[in-house]
Amino acid sequence: AAGVLVPMRGRIEGGRAADGGGTNYVAPQGVASIVERVFSMSSLSPCCSRRAAALRHVAARGEEARSRWELTSADGRCEQFDGVVVACPIPDMLALIDTGEGGAWLDGASGVGRADLTGVQYSSRYALTLFYPASAAAVFAAHIDWAARYVSKADDDAIVYLAHDSAKRGGEDGGAVSLVVHTSVPYGIRALKAAEPEESVLADLRARVGKLLPWLPEPESLVLRPWRVSQVRYPVALPGGAACLPLRPAAGGRAAPALVLAGDA
């Protein structure tokens, strides 16, 4: 009802078995609007753009006081919480909990432990977005009738996905036109592992896009982002199909506030 998610009206050319069936939805104002909507419906006041640097257990003081978690951000600010849910990729998650008692709790956990989490592997790829003036909408409409297209290996061995993103999100306000390009995982892993200069990757991808869509005009601007952690490639199986992992002190340890690992793993 709020229009945060709406059914996608454009056509998708090609596909993947992993996509399954059903209706495809898009967020016209961007994926961030989904998170903003969730927070707006809660009593939470999110604090953004602050990196968590350390997490340690603060013991209770006094008979009625409870122990808490103290989180220190990169700018030096400290706050205490009754419970913490860590929802980030495994490498960042382990780096954070290892700054305090959480790392030891993980090492002493039964069932799923550190070895299981470090075995999680993520896909890596590049995302390229090209921006065009509103006048380019007519050019796009004259050459393509899809909002998104999966690219086969026969057509290109590096690019797997193209999206006329402004059309996919239902853009009809005469605003800027955008094209989104995703590379394959092998291409992303290889280029990132080799520390390929961003300029070289950009030049290569632009040449490939030009071969796939030779009618494209010159973009007004573009953004290339190395997506080191995109989707989970090899996940960890939690007992009972659980989606998160609560950590507790080893047997005999003092009771502590909740610490839940809930990253994409």
Coordinates of C-alpha atoms in Angstrom, one line a residue:
A1 CA 0.0 0.0 0.0
A2 CA 2.9 2.3 0.7
G3 CA 4.3 1.7 -2.8
V4 CA 7.7 0.6 -1.4
L5 CA 7.5 -2.7 -3.4
V6 CA 5.5 -3.0 -6.6
P7 CA 5.1 -5.7 -9.2
M8 CA 7.7 -5.4 -12.0
R9 CA 6.0 -4.6 -15.3
G10 CA 8.9 -4.9 -17.7
R11 CA 10.0 -8.1 -19.5
I12 CA 13.0 -10.2 -18.4
E13 CA 14.9 -11.8 -21.3
G14 CA 16.5 -15.1 -20.4
G15 CA 16.6 -16.5 -16.9
R16 CA 18.2 -18.8 -14.3
A17 CA 16.9 -21.9 -12.7
A18 CA 17.7 -20.4 -9.3
D19 CA 15.1 -17.6 -9.9
G20 CA 12.2 -19.9 -9.5
G21 CA 8.7 -18.8 -10.4
G22 CA 6.2 -16.2 -9.1
T23 CA 5.9 -12.5 -9.4
N24 CA 8.9 -10.3 -9.5
Y25 CA 8.9 -7.1 -7.4
V26 CA 10.9 -3.9 -7.6
A27 CA 11.5 -1.0 -5.2
P28 CA 10.9 2.2 -7.3
Q29 CA 12.8 4.3 -4.8
G30 CA 15.7 1.8 -4.4
V31 CA 16.3 -1.1 -2.1
A32 CA 17.3 1.3 0.7
S33 CA 13.6 2.4 0.8
I34 CA 12.7 -1.1 2.1
V35 CA 14.9 -0.7 5.1
E36 CA 13.8 2.9 5.7
R37 CA 10.2 1.7 5.7
V38 CA 10.9 -1.1 8.2
F39 CA 12.5 1.4 10.6
S40 CA 9.7 3.9 10.1
M41 CA 7.2 1.3 11.4
S42 CA 9.2 0.6 14.5
S43 CA 10.4 2.6 17.5
L44 CA 14.0 2.3 16.5
S45 CA 16.2 5.2 15.5
P46 CA 18.9 3.9 13.3
C47 CA 22.4 5.3 13.4
C48 CA 24.1 5.0 10.1
S49 CA 27.7 5.5 8.7
R50 CA 29.4 4.5 11.9
R51 CA 31.7 1.4 11.8
A52 CA 31.6 -0.9 14.8
A53 CA 35.2 -1.4 15.9
A54 CA 34.9 -3.4 19.2
L55 CA 32.4 -5.4 21.2
R56 CA 33.0 -6.5 24.7
H57 CA 31.0 -7.9 27.6
V58 CA 30.7 -5.5 30.6
A59 CA 30.0 -7.3 33.9
A60 CA 27.1 -6.5 36.1
R61 CA 27.6 -4.1 38.9
G62 CA 25.4 -4.3 42.0
E63 CA 22.8 -6.9 42.8
E64 CA 20.1 -5.7 40.4
A65 CA 22.3 -4.5 37.6
R66 CA 22.5 -6.6 34.4
S67 CA 25.6 -7.3 32.4
R68 CA 25.6 -5.7 29.0
W69 CA 27.4 -5.4 25.7
E70 CA 29.6 -2.4 25.1
L71 CA 30.0 -1.4 21.5
T72 CA 32.8 1.0 20.5
S73 CA 32.6 2.6 17.1
A74 CA 35.5 3.7 15.0
D75 CA 35.1 7.3 16.0
G76 CA 35.7 6.3 19.7
R77 CA 32.1 6.6 20.9
C78 CA 30.9 3.8 23.3
E79 CA 27.3 2.6 23.9
Q80 CA 25.9 -0.2 26.0
F81 CA 23.1 -2.6 24.9
D82 CA 21.1 -5.4 26.5
G83 CA 21.5 -7.5 23.4
V84 CA 23.3 -7.4 20.1
V85 CA 22.5 -8.9 16.7
V86 CA 25.4 -9.0 14.3
A87 CA 24.2 -9.1 10.7
C88 CA 27.1 -8.6 8.4
P89 CA 29.2 -11.0 6.2
I90 CA 31.2 -13.6 8.1
P91 CA 34.7 -12.0 7.8
D92 CA 33.5 -8.7 9.3
M93 CA 31.4 -10.6 11.9
L94 CA 34.4 -12.6 13.2
A95 CA 36.6 -9.6 13.2
L96 CA 34.1 -7.8 15.4
I97 CA 33.3 -10.5 17.9
D98 CA 37.0 -11.4 18.2
T99 CA 37.6 -8.0 19.8
G100 CA 35.8 -9.3 23.0
E101 CA 34.4 -12.3 24.6
G102 CA 32.2 -13.3 21.7
G103 CA 35.1 -14.9 19.9
A104 CA 35.8 -17.2 22.8
W105 CA 32.1 -18.1 23.1
L106 CA 32.1 -19.1 19.4
D107 CA 35.2 -21.3 20.0
G108 CA 33.5 -23.0 22.9
A109 CA 30.2 -23.5 21.1
S110 CA 28.8 -27.0 20.4
G111 CA 27.4 -27.9 17.0
V112 CA 28.3 -25.0 14.7
G113 CA 31.7 -23.4 15.4
R114 CA 34.4 -21.2 14.0
A115 CA 35.5 -23.7 11.4
D116 CA 32.0 -23.9 10.0
L117 CA 31.7 -20.1 9.7
T118 CA 35.1 -19.7 8.1
G119 CA 34.2 -22.3 5.5
V120 CA 31.4 -20.0 4.2
Q121 CA 32.3 -18.7 0.7
Y122 CA 30.8 -15.7 -1.0
S123 CA 30.4 -14.7 -4.6
S124 CA 32.4 -11.7 -5.8
R125 CA 31.6 -9.6 -8.9
Y126 CA 31.6 -6.1 -10.3
A127 CA 28.6 -3.8 -10.7
L128 CA 28.7 -1.1 -13.3
T129 CA 26.1 1.6 -13.6
L130 CA 25.9 4.0 -16.6
F131 CA 23.8 7.1 -16.5
Y132 CA 22.3 8.9 -19.5
P133 CA 20.2 12.0 -20.0
A134 CA 16.4 11.8 -20.2
S135 CA 16.6 12.2 -23.9
A136 CA 18.3 8.7 -24.2
A137 CA 15.0 7.1 -23.2
A138 CA 13.8 7.2 -26.8
V139 CA 17.0 5.5 -28.0
F140 CA 16.6 2.7 -25.4
A141 CA 12.9 2.2 -26.4
A142 CA 13.9 2.0 -30.1
H143 CA 16.4 -0.8 -29.5
I144 CA 15.2 -3.0 -26.6
D145 CA 11.9 -4.2 -25.2
W146 CA 13.3 -5.7 -22.0
A147 CA 13.8 -4.3 -18.6
A148 CA 16.4 -6.9 -17.7
R149 CA 18.4 -9.5 -19.6
Y150 CA 20.4 -12.4 -18.6
V151 CA 23.5 -12.7 -20.8
S152 CA 24.6 -16.2 -21.9
K153 CA 28.2 -17.3 -22.0
A154 CA 27.9 -17.6 -25.7
D155 CA 27.3 -13.9 -25.9
D156 CA 29.9 -12.8 -23.3
D157 CA 32.0 -14.7 -20.8
A158 CA 32.2 -11.9 -18.3
I159 CA 28.9 -10.1 -18.2
V160 CA 25.9 -12.1 -16.9
Y161 CA 23.2 -9.5 -16.3
L162 CA 22.0 -6.2 -17.9
A163 CA 19.2 -4.0 -16.6
H164 CA 17.5 -1.0 -18.1
D165 CA 17.2 0.0 -14.5
S166 CA 15.2 3.2 -14.8
A167 CA 12.6 1.3 -16.7
K168 CA 12.7 -1.8 -14.5
R169 CA 11.8 0.5 -11.5
G170 CA 8.9 2.0 -13.4
G171 CA 10.6 5.3 -14.2
E172 CA 8.1 7.4 -16.1
D173 CA 8.9 10.8 -14.8
G174 CA 11.3 11.8 -17.6
G175 CA 14.3 11.5 -15.3
A176 CA 17.8 10.1 -15.9
V177 CA 18.1 6.8 -17.8
S178 CA 20.4 4.2 -16.2
L179 CA 21.8 0.8 -17.3
V180 CA 23.1 -1.7 -14.7
V181 CA 25.7 -4.3 -15.6
H182 CA 26.8 -7.3 -13.4
T183 CA 29.8 -9.5 -14.1
S184 CA 30.0 -13.2 -13.6
V185 CA 31.5 -14.5 -10.3
P186 CA 34.6 -16.1 -11.9
Y187 CA 35.4 -12.8 -13.6
G188 CA 34.9 -10.9 -10.4
I189 CA 37.0 -13.3 -8.3
R190 CA 39.8 -13.4 -10.9
A191 CA 40.0 -9.6 -11.3
L192 CA 39.8 -8.9 -7.6
K193 CA 42.3 -11.6 -6.7
A194 CA 44.8 -10.2 -9.3
A195 CA 44.2 -6.6 -7.9
E196 CA 43.4 -5.4 -11.4
P197 CA 43.4 -1.6 -11.6
E198 CA 39.8 -0.2 -11.6
E199 CA 40.6 1.6 -14.8
S200 CA 41.4 -1.6 -16.6
V201 CA 38.3 -3.4 -15.4
L202 CA 36.2 -0.4 -16.4
A203 CA 37.7 -0.2 -19.8
D204 CA 37.2 -3.9 -20.4
L205 CA 33.5 -3.9 -19.2
R206 CA 32.7 -0.8 -21.3
A207 CA 34.1 -2.5 -24.4
R208 CA 32.0 -5.7 -23.6
V209 CA 28.8 -3.7 -23.1
G210 CA 29.5 -1.8 -26.3
K211 CA 29.6 -5.1 -28.2
L212 CA 26.4 -6.4 -26.6
L213 CA 24.6 -3.0 -27.1
P214 CA 26.4 -1.2 -29.9
W215 CA 23.7 1.4 -30.2
L216 CA 24.4 2.8 -26.7
P217 CA 25.1 6.6 -26.6
E218 CA 28.0 7.9 -24.5
P219 CA 27.0 8.0 -20.8
E220 CA 27.0 11.3 -18.9
S221 CA 28.5 9.5 -15.9
L222 CA 29.2 6.0 -14.6
V223 CA 30.0 4.2 -11.4
L224 CA 32.0 0.9 -11.0
R225 CA 31.8 -0.9 -7.7
P226 CA 33.7 -4.0 -6.8
W227 CA 31.2 -6.2 -5.0
R228 CA 33.5 -8.3 -3.0
V229 CA 30.7 -10.0 -1.0
S230 CA 27.5 -10.4 -3.0
Q231 CA 25.6 -13.6 -2.5
V232 CA 26.6 -16.6 -0.4
R233 CA 28.1 -19.3 -2.6
Y234 CA 28.7 -22.1 -0.1
P235 CA 26.6 -21.5 3.1
V236 CA 26.7 -23.0 6.6
A237 CA 23.9 -25.3 7.7
L238 CA 22.6 -24.4 11.1
P239 CA 20.8 -27.1 13.2
G240 CA 17.1 -27.4 12.6
G241 CA 17.2 -25.0 9.6
A242 CA 17.8 -22.0 11.9
A243 CA 18.5 -18.7 10.3
C244 CA 20.7 -17.3 13.2
L245 CA 23.2 -18.5 15.7
P246 CA 22.9 -17.4 19.4
L247 CA 26.2 -17.4 21.3
R248 CA 26.5 -18.2 25.0
P249 CA 29.3 -18.6 27.4
A250 CA 30.8 -22.0 27.9
A251 CA 29.1 -24.2 30.5
G252 CA 29.7 -22.8 34.0
G253 CA 30.2 -19.3 32.7
R254 CA 28.2 -16.3 33.9
A255 CA 25.0 -15.5 32.2
A256 CA 25.3 -12.8 29.7
P257 CA 23.1 -10.6 27.5
A258 CA 22.1 -11.9 24.1
L259 CA 24.6 -12.1 21.3
V260 CA 23.1 -13.4 18.0
L261 CA 25.0 -14.0 14.7
A262 CA 22.6 -13.4 11.9
G263 CA 24.7 -12.5 8.8
D264 CA 24.2 -13.7 5.3
A265 CA 25.8 -17.1 5.6

